[in-house]
Short mmCIF file of C-alpha atoms in Angstrom, two decimals:
data_model
loop_
_atom_site.label_atom_id
_atom_site.label_comp_id
_atom_site.label_asym_id
_atom_site.label_seq_id
_atom_site.Cartn_x
_atom_site.Cartn_y
_atom_site.Cartn_z
CA UNK A 1115 234.40 55.87 75.57
CA UNK A 1116 234.85 52.16 74.90
CA UNK A 1117 232.91 49.85 77.19
CA UNK A 1118 234.12 46.25 77.18
CA UNK A 1119 232.76 43.02 78.56
CA UNK A 1120 234.89 40.91 80.91
CA UNK A 1121 235.14 38.20 78.24
CA UNK A 1122 236.80 40.62 75.82
CA UNK A 1123 239.88 41.14 78.00
CA UNK A 1124 242.96 39.69 76.31
CA UNK A 1125 245.38 37.35 78.06
CA UNK A 1126 248.11 39.99 77.89
CA UNK A 1127 245.84 42.50 79.62
CA UNK A 1128 244.96 39.94 82.27
CA UNK A 1129 248.65 39.58 83.11
CA UNK A 1130 248.86 43.25 84.10
CA UNK A 1131 247.54 42.75 87.59
CA UNK A 1132 247.36 45.52 90.13
CA UNK A 1133 247.42 44.39 93.76
CA UNK A 1134 244.00 45.88 94.52
CA UNK A 1135 241.10 46.13 92.09
CA UNK A 1136 238.54 48.73 93.14
CA UNK A 1137 235.13 47.53 91.92
CA UNK A 1138 232.45 50.22 91.65
CA UNK A 1139 228.91 49.29 90.55
CA UNK A 1140 227.05 52.47 89.61
CA UNK A 1141 223.65 53.64 88.44
CA UNK A 1142 222.62 57.26 87.89
CA UNK A 1143 224.72 58.81 90.64
CA UNK A 1144 227.23 60.99 88.74
CA UNK A 1145 228.02 63.21 91.74
CA UNK A 1146 228.58 60.31 94.10
CA UNK A 1147 230.49 58.39 91.44
CA UNK A 1148 232.86 61.29 90.86
CA UNK A 1149 233.45 61.59 94.61
CA UNK A 1150 234.19 57.86 94.86
CA UNK A 1151 236.61 57.95 91.91
CA UNK A 1152 238.43 60.99 93.25
CA UNK A 1153 238.83 59.31 96.64
CA UNK A 1154 240.73 56.50 94.90
CA UNK A 1155 242.84 58.85 92.79
CA UNK A 1156 243.90 60.72 95.94
CA UNK A 1157 245.15 57.60 97.75
CA UNK A 1158 248.84 57.35 98.67
CA UNK A 1159 248.76 53.72 97.46
CA UNK A 1160 249.16 53.48 93.68
CA UNK A 1161 249.12 49.76 92.83
CA UNK A 1162 245.45 49.66 91.96
CA UNK A 1163 243.06 49.41 89.05
CA UNK A 1164 239.46 50.59 89.00
CA UNK A 1165 236.63 48.66 87.36
CA UNK A 1166 233.31 50.47 86.99
CA UNK A 1167 230.15 48.66 85.94
CA UNK A 1168 227.58 51.22 84.82
CA UNK A 1169 224.03 49.86 84.83
CA UNK A 1170 222.81 52.84 82.83
CA UNK A 1171 224.86 52.02 79.74
CA UNK A 1172 225.94 54.47 77.04
CA UNK A 1173 223.59 57.24 78.11
CA UNK A 1174 223.34 59.86 80.82
CA UNK A 1175 225.70 62.02 82.83
CA UNK A 1176 227.65 59.10 84.29
CA UNK A 1177 228.76 57.98 80.83
CA UNK A 1178 230.06 61.44 79.97
CA UNK A 1179 231.86 61.63 83.31
CA UNK A 1180 233.45 58.22 82.86
CA UNK A 1181 234.61 59.09 79.34
CA UNK A 1182 236.70 61.91 80.78
CA UNK A 1183 238.31 59.70 83.42
CA UNK A 1184 239.03 56.81 81.04
CA UNK A 1185 240.73 59.16 78.58
CA UNK A 1186 243.18 60.44 81.21
CA UNK A 1187 243.68 57.55 83.66
CA UNK A 1188 244.71 54.15 82.17
CA UNK A 1189 244.02 52.35 85.46
CA UNK A 1190 240.28 53.00 85.08
CA UNK A 1191 238.12 50.65 83.02
CA UNK A 1192 234.39 50.63 82.38
CA UNK A 1193 232.77 47.26 81.70
CA UNK A 1194 229.42 46.50 80.13
CA UNK A 1195 226.93 44.75 82.38
CA UNK A 1196 225.47 41.86 80.41
CA UNK A 1197 224.47 39.84 83.46
CA UNK A 1198 221.20 41.61 84.23
CA UNK A 1199 220.11 44.87 85.78
CA UNK A 1200 220.11 45.61 89.49
CA UNK A 1201 222.52 45.81 92.41
CA UNK A 1202 223.29 42.09 92.59
CA UNK A 1203 224.36 41.50 89.00
CA UNK A 1204 225.92 44.93 88.56
CA UNK A 1205 228.16 44.23 91.56
CA UNK A 1206 228.97 40.74 90.28
CA UNK A 1207 229.81 42.15 86.86
CA UNK A 1208 232.30 44.59 88.39
CA UNK A 1209 233.94 41.91 90.56
CA UNK A 1210 234.25 39.38 87.74
CA UNK A 1211 236.06 41.93 85.57
CA UNK A 1212 238.70 42.59 88.23
CA UNK A 1213 242.23 41.34 87.56
CA UNK A 1214 243.89 41.87 90.92
CA UNK A 1215 244.28 39.33 93.75
CA UNK A 1216 242.19 41.56 96.02
CA UNK A 1217 238.89 43.25 95.16
CA UNK A 1218 237.90 46.42 97.01
CA UNK A 1219 234.17 46.93 96.72
CA UNK A 1220 233.05 50.55 96.74
CA UNK A 1221 229.48 51.70 96.18
CA UNK A 1222 229.02 54.84 94.12
CA UNK A 1223 227.63 56.85 97.05
CA UNK A 1224 230.50 55.97 99.40
CA UNK A 1225 234.16 56.99 99.28
CA UNK A 1226 237.55 55.97 100.65
CA UNK A 1227 239.18 57.69 103.60
CA UNK A 1228 242.74 58.99 103.02
CA UNK A 1229 245.25 56.14 103.32
CA UNK A 1230 242.54 53.46 103.14
CA UNK A 1231 244.13 51.39 100.36
CA UNK A 1232 247.49 51.39 102.15
CA UNK A 1233 245.81 50.01 105.29
CA UNK A 1234 243.91 47.39 103.31
CA UNK A 1235 247.06 46.37 101.43
CA UNK A 1236 249.00 45.90 104.67
CA UNK A 1237 246.26 43.67 106.04
CA UNK A 1238 246.13 41.69 102.79
CA UNK A 1239 249.89 41.08 102.96
CA UNK A 1240 249.63 40.05 106.62
CA UNK A 1241 246.66 37.72 106.04
CA UNK A 1242 246.98 36.45 102.45
CA UNK A 1243 244.72 33.44 103.02
CA UNK A 1244 241.77 35.42 104.42
CA UNK A 1245 238.55 35.20 102.45
CA UNK A 1246 237.62 38.77 103.27
CA UNK A 1247 239.06 41.76 105.09
CA UNK A 1248 236.82 44.51 106.41
CA UNK A 1249 237.02 47.81 108.22
CA UNK A 1250 234.41 49.88 109.94
CA UNK A 1251 233.17 53.13 108.40
CA UNK A 1252 232.64 56.80 109.14
CA UNK A 1253 228.87 57.33 109.04
CA UNK A 1254 227.74 60.27 106.93
CA UNK A 1255 224.36 61.38 108.30
CA UNK A 1256 222.10 64.39 107.78
CA UNK A 1257 223.25 65.82 111.11
CA UNK A 1258 226.95 65.32 110.36
CA UNK A 1259 229.65 62.66 110.22
CA UNK A 1260 230.12 60.11 112.98
CA UNK A 1261 233.79 59.17 112.90
CA UNK A 1262 235.04 55.72 113.85
CA UNK A 1263 238.74 55.51 114.63
CA UNK A 1264 240.62 52.68 116.23
CA UNK A 1265 243.19 50.11 115.29
CA UNK A 1266 242.29 46.79 116.86
CA UNK A 1267 242.42 43.87 114.46
CA UNK A 1268 240.20 40.81 114.90
CA UNK A 1269 240.52 37.48 113.10
CA UNK A 1270 237.39 35.34 112.79
CA UNK A 1271 237.32 31.80 111.47
CA UNK A 1272 234.51 31.19 109.03
CA UNK A 1273 232.45 29.48 111.74
CA UNK A 1274 233.10 32.26 114.25
CA UNK A 1275 231.96 34.77 111.66
CA UNK A 1276 228.79 32.79 110.92
CA UNK A 1277 228.00 32.61 114.64
CA UNK A 1278 228.54 36.35 115.02
CA UNK A 1279 226.37 37.12 111.99
CA UNK A 1280 223.69 34.82 113.38
CA UNK A 1281 223.63 36.68 116.70
CA UNK A 1282 223.98 40.12 115.04
CA UNK A 1283 227.05 40.63 117.18
CA UNK A 1284 230.39 42.38 116.72
CA UNK A 1285 230.05 42.36 112.95
CA UNK A 1286 226.92 44.49 113.41
CA UNK A 1287 228.56 46.93 115.82
CA UNK A 1288 231.46 47.35 113.39
CA UNK A 1289 228.92 48.43 110.78
CA UNK A 1290 230.05 46.15 107.97
CA UNK A 1291 228.63 47.06 104.56
CA UNK A 1292 229.77 46.08 101.03
CA UNK A 1293 231.94 49.20 100.74
CA UNK A 1294 234.00 48.16 103.78
CA UNK A 1295 234.97 44.84 102.18
CA UNK A 1296 238.24 43.77 100.59
CA UNK A 1297 237.50 40.38 99.01
CA UNK A 1298 240.07 37.74 98.09
CA UNK A 1299 239.67 37.22 94.34
CA UNK A 1300 240.11 33.46 94.79
CA UNK A 1301 236.80 33.47 96.64
CA UNK A 1302 235.07 35.17 93.71
CA UNK A 1303 236.71 32.74 91.27
CA UNK A 1304 235.35 29.91 93.42
CA UNK A 1305 231.85 31.20 92.71
CA UNK A 1306 231.12 33.37 95.74
CA UNK A 1307 229.05 36.17 94.23
CA UNK A 1308 226.12 38.26 95.38
CA UNK A 1309 222.82 36.44 94.90
CA UNK A 1310 219.13 36.39 95.67
CA UNK A 1311 217.60 33.79 97.96
CA UNK A 1312 213.97 33.08 98.86
CA UNK A 1313 212.28 36.29 100.14
CA UNK A 1314 215.51 38.26 100.40
CA UNK A 1315 215.66 41.60 98.60
CA UNK A 1316 216.81 44.09 101.23
CA UNK A 1317 219.15 41.57 102.82
CA UNK A 1318 221.33 40.64 99.82
CA UNK A 1319 224.32 42.29 101.52
CA UNK A 1320 223.88 40.12 104.62
CA UNK A 1321 223.50 37.07 102.39
CA UNK A 1322 226.81 37.93 100.71
CA UNK A 1323 228.52 38.20 104.12
CA UNK A 1324 227.21 34.74 105.02
CA UNK A 1325 228.49 33.28 101.76
CA UNK A 1326 231.90 34.90 102.25
CA UNK A 1327 232.16 33.36 105.73
CA UNK A 1328 231.69 29.93 104.17
CA UNK A 1329 234.91 30.45 102.19
CA UNK A 1330 237.34 31.18 105.01
CA UNK A 1331 238.54 33.63 107.64
CA UNK A 1332 237.44 37.22 108.05
CA UNK A 1333 239.89 39.86 109.26
CA UNK A 1334 238.36 43.03 110.70
CA UNK A 1335 240.02 46.29 111.70
CA UNK A 1336 238.11 48.62 113.99
CA UNK A 1337 239.03 51.73 112.01
CA UNK A 1338 237.01 53.86 109.62
CA UNK A 1339 238.57 53.35 106.20
CA UNK A 1340 235.54 54.42 104.19
CA UNK A 1341 232.86 57.09 104.41
CA UNK A 1342 229.43 55.44 104.29
CA UNK A 1343 226.81 57.88 103.01
CA UNK A 1344 223.51 57.27 104.79
CA UNK A 1345 221.86 60.51 103.65
CA UNK A 1346 220.41 59.19 100.39
CA UNK A 1347 219.50 55.68 101.50
CA UNK A 1348 215.75 54.92 101.39
CA UNK A 1349 214.01 53.79 104.53
CA UNK A 1350 214.00 50.02 104.74
CA UNK A 1351 210.20 50.09 104.92
CA UNK A 1352 209.70 52.49 102.00
CA UNK A 1353 209.07 49.67 99.55
CA UNK A 1354 208.14 46.93 101.95
CA UNK A 1355 206.69 46.17 105.37
CA UNK A 1356 208.04 45.10 108.70
CA UNK A 1357 206.37 41.75 108.05
CA UNK A 1358 208.49 41.33 104.93
CA UNK A 1359 211.63 42.45 106.75
CA UNK A 1360 210.94 39.91 109.49
CA UNK A 1361 210.45 37.18 106.87
CA UNK A 1362 213.78 38.06 105.27
CA UNK A 1363 215.40 37.89 108.70
CA UNK A 1364 213.87 34.45 109.31
CA UNK A 1365 215.18 33.18 105.97
CA UNK A 1366 218.67 34.55 106.68
CA UNK A 1367 218.74 33.07 110.20
CA UNK A 1368 217.52 29.67 109.00
CA UNK A 1369 220.19 29.63 106.31
CA UNK A 1370 222.93 30.60 108.76
CA UNK A 1371 221.66 28.04 111.28
CA UNK A 1372 221.99 25.30 108.66
CA UNK A 1373 225.64 26.26 108.10
CA UNK A 1374 226.70 26.29 111.76
CA UNK A 1375 228.72 23.24 112.74
CA UNK A 1376 228.42 23.78 116.50
CA UNK A 1377 225.01 25.13 117.45
CA UNK A 1378 225.75 24.52 121.13
CA UNK A 1379 223.42 26.63 123.27
CA UNK A 1380 222.47 28.99 120.47
CA UNK A 1381 218.77 29.90 120.25
CA UNK A 1382 216.89 28.61 117.21
CA UNK A 1383 216.17 30.98 114.28
CA UNK A 1384 212.59 31.77 115.28
CA UNK A 1385 213.68 32.74 118.80
CA UNK A 1386 216.45 34.97 117.45
CA UNK A 1387 213.95 36.77 115.22
CA UNK A 1388 211.57 37.29 118.16
CA UNK A 1389 214.46 38.74 120.18
CA UNK A 1390 215.41 41.05 117.32
CA UNK A 1391 211.82 42.28 117.05
CA UNK A 1392 212.01 43.25 120.73
CA UNK A 1393 215.38 44.94 120.19
CA UNK A 1394 213.99 46.90 117.22
CA UNK A 1395 210.72 47.79 118.93
CA UNK A 1396 211.62 51.41 119.69
CA UNK A 1397 212.10 52.18 116.00
CA UNK A 1398 208.82 50.51 115.05
CA UNK A 1399 206.46 52.23 117.49
CA UNK A 1400 204.02 54.35 115.50
CA UNK A 1401 205.21 52.86 112.22
CA UNK A 1402 203.40 49.55 112.44
CA UNK A 1403 199.91 48.53 113.66
CA UNK A 1404 199.38 48.75 117.41
CA UNK A 1405 198.60 45.04 117.56
CA UNK A 1406 201.96 44.20 116.00
CA UNK A 1407 203.73 46.46 118.50
CA UNK A 1408 201.98 44.75 121.43
CA UNK A 1409 202.78 41.34 119.95
CA UNK A 1410 206.45 42.24 119.67
CA UNK A 1411 206.61 43.74 123.16
CA UNK A 1412 205.20 40.70 124.95
CA UNK A 1413 207.87 38.49 123.38
CA UNK A 1414 210.16 39.67 126.18
CA UNK A 1415 208.02 37.58 128.56
CA UNK A 1416 209.29 34.41 126.90
CA UNK A 1417 212.31 33.06 128.83
CA UNK A 1418 213.83 31.82 125.57
CA UNK A 1419 213.60 35.31 124.04
CA UNK A 1420 215.14 36.93 127.11
CA UNK A 1421 218.03 34.46 126.95
CA UNK A 1422 218.47 35.15 123.23
CA UNK A 1423 218.58 38.90 123.88
CA UNK A 1424 221.29 38.37 126.49
CA UNK A 1425 223.32 36.32 124.01
CA UNK A 1426 222.95 39.05 121.36
CA UNK A 1427 224.08 41.74 123.82
CA UNK A 1428 227.10 39.67 124.86
CA UNK A 1429 227.97 38.92 121.22
CA UNK A 1430 228.12 42.64 120.43
CA UNK A 1431 230.49 43.23 123.32
CA UNK A 1432 233.00 40.53 122.51
CA UNK A 1433 235.09 39.35 119.58
CA UNK A 1434 238.03 37.02 118.96
CA UNK A 1435 241.18 38.27 120.65
CA UNK A 1436 242.59 41.47 119.22
CA UNK A 1437 245.91 41.07 117.41
#
């Protein structure tokens, strides 16, 4: 199998542009990777290319698997990751190698629902200037699959999206993750890539959503177009603490706050984080020191926190008018 770097693509190759580029960053998940690839091959939409960035390199089961696919399917390419190891740069490497006007991110443990690319393509044709298009997802859990089916379409301006992300609103209830995204390649060309920022390690996905919102509108369809595998995801506190998670949340909220043009009656970042600690209290009982649990619980006595909680609840129940 030949692995190429994005810089080695010829101009003639670059002219052969599929409408959707499926970008798959992968690392040591051959079973999941095969499932993701097959979900693309089985789509009823054929104007696609697939770009796979393998962080493991020319070793392991994934390399052998990819060699078989590359030898039989010319729309599949594997690119060498020279940007640096890890999720952030592996994802960036895959996106930067894409040739199409739209980039469909797909993690190697998730897979497309039947007809997903057709639905995404229709939305892309209807909203060609959108920075990002997203769906919701079917949640694959240990106890089974939670299906999400709908059809309502919402259009957020960049500022509306930032406000919703700030309040953990409708974008949270839709369950947006990287694999639900269809990104306008012009946004990537403009420099919008995944990145690290301050304390943020777990929240790089949220940081990417914030950066995307700064580049234009977001279109969301309330329909499960991907299967999001939650069975193999580590607990968010496995490698960190709730204190660290709260610090990441503070950094994300402060960043989003700085980008909001109309703060209006929005609570400040620290108040939002206090409200979120109250909202997350049930999942933290018994998993953090008793003193921390008591500290979080009494935050509800603050009028500002109670008001922030009400705003968060209302934000999850509403969205821009359905199309």
